[in-house]
Amino acid sequence: MTSRIPRDSRLRLVRPRPLAAAPRAMNQRRSRRPAPRPPEGTPAPAELARMARSGLAGAARVAHWADAALGPGRDAATDDGKATLSDATAVRAAADLGLTVAQVRADWDTARLAGLVEVHGDSARPGWRLRAWDRDDSAVLRGWVALFDAWSLAYPEPPDHEPAAVAEVVSAMPQVLSFLQLSAGPVPVEQLLDLLQQRVTELRTQRCEVPYEPGPASPTAAAPSAADPAASAPAEETSLAPLLDWSLHALASVGALTCGDGQATLTPLGSWAVWVKLEQICVAAQSPAGNIEQGAEDMLRGCAQLRPNAARAEYRAWLAARTVGSAVTELVEAARGEDALLRGLAFEALRVVGAPAEPDVHAVLDDPTLRPYALLWLAEHDGADPEDAHEVLTREEATWLWVDTAAAVADHGEAPLLVQHLESAVQPTVPQLLDEVRAVGHPRTVQVLVALAAAHPDPALAKAVRRAAFQVHTGG
């Protein structure tokens, strides 16, 4: 009789397996795409990082100053709830660094865009890239690419232009940059203006907007006067020329290109960054599922069989083809669905997004389904070691997450993986785990326990798990 008593099996405390790896079939074989090589003449990564450090030296200096002078327990750096330097702090920094207040503010804004300073709510603190600035070339290059992505925020917009027109130009500039990268040399600004006009026209056509062109079809429209050359000029050229000039100067301000003598040329850093983004898009386009064309849910399903590194590459490519705001919204909505695997993968993709996703992740903390994932995301974003991030969860939240992950493995993985998942529980014994799993109220508890009982090789433990499943099912 004693042999039929459930055993008090001890569980080892180990970090849960990455969710992206859990469902991978053992016989899954995926052809590896050869590592792409940058265009001939592209400097080595170490040289590119040196260029980026040089271009961001002022921003790094202000960020280091703020880290030392305004750390925890010291004076606050901001006073407007937006992490903008207060007047007193800017004056103090200018005196300490031998700069003007305007230079300090400009370098501070650059540091924020490059991720050297991260904004959290109404405060700012040093980003992880600043910690790795002197020793990690990849961190430096990622910081510069973040600044490159934010080029439209780095330079004041031209006055007297509709926000919609500015947004159209920002949306069209990737094609202009791609043309510059493929040209591999100086390109006349007039040629870029023609390309920009074509792309903006395409964007308007996609939105089914009819261009304003007075003519026979518009009898009520007054014909332009021959004495008014501005009226006879094409509307696109009149409005887009100054916007193109603004775009080129903004990109020049972040070090992506140079302008002069009516021509524009990508810098080595700019050419490399454009190539990286084109390559990311090509990787996704060549994937079996065509992930770049898919919505968030289908994209995540397409990445479910990939190894973690390959999945992250797919996430980056998918994100590169979308605005950050819309991509984050799609990922959060996918996480709200019933598939626990997609929930975990969505937050893995949000890790790739980084700081721009923080407000949306904060917003889901009140959702019991997403709260454990959000807490882990925020802890890692704030600098916690991924091995220790689970410490931010309460016992109940950790148990809920254990059941949710088990549901993902049961739906998409293999029986041995579900048995191995026992080792990631925070409870030291199986009976204690079963008691807390029953109490946590996860909607998939019964299915998870039934699947675990069917998969576990220990008959006594399997029987105890089946009994727990029956009790949850009957409300006992």
XYZ file of C-alpha atoms in Angstrom, residues 112-116 118 126-134 136 138-144 146-147 353:
26
model
C 18.215 59.616 -25.187
C 17.678 58.722 -28.849
C 20.749 56.451 -28.863
C 19.677 54.610 -25.731
C 22.586 55.874 -23.625
C 16.623 55.592 -21.000
C 21.682 55.368 -17.732
C 20.926 52.769 -20.375
C 22.657 49.407 -20.624
C 24.520 50.613 -23.690
C 26.294 53.240 -21.606
C 27.538 50.498 -19.256
C 28.966 48.569 -22.199
C 30.119 51.607 -24.178
C 33.886 51.112 -23.875
C 31.157 46.193 -26.496
C 27.862 45.696 -30.849
C 26.274 47.829 -28.110
C 27.815 50.937 -29.644
C 26.564 50.060 -33.127
C 23.081 49.289 -31.834
C 23.067 52.671 -30.125
C 24.026 54.406 -33.337
C 18.790 53.554 -32.734
C 19.804 57.165 -33.372
C 11.693 46.178 -29.608
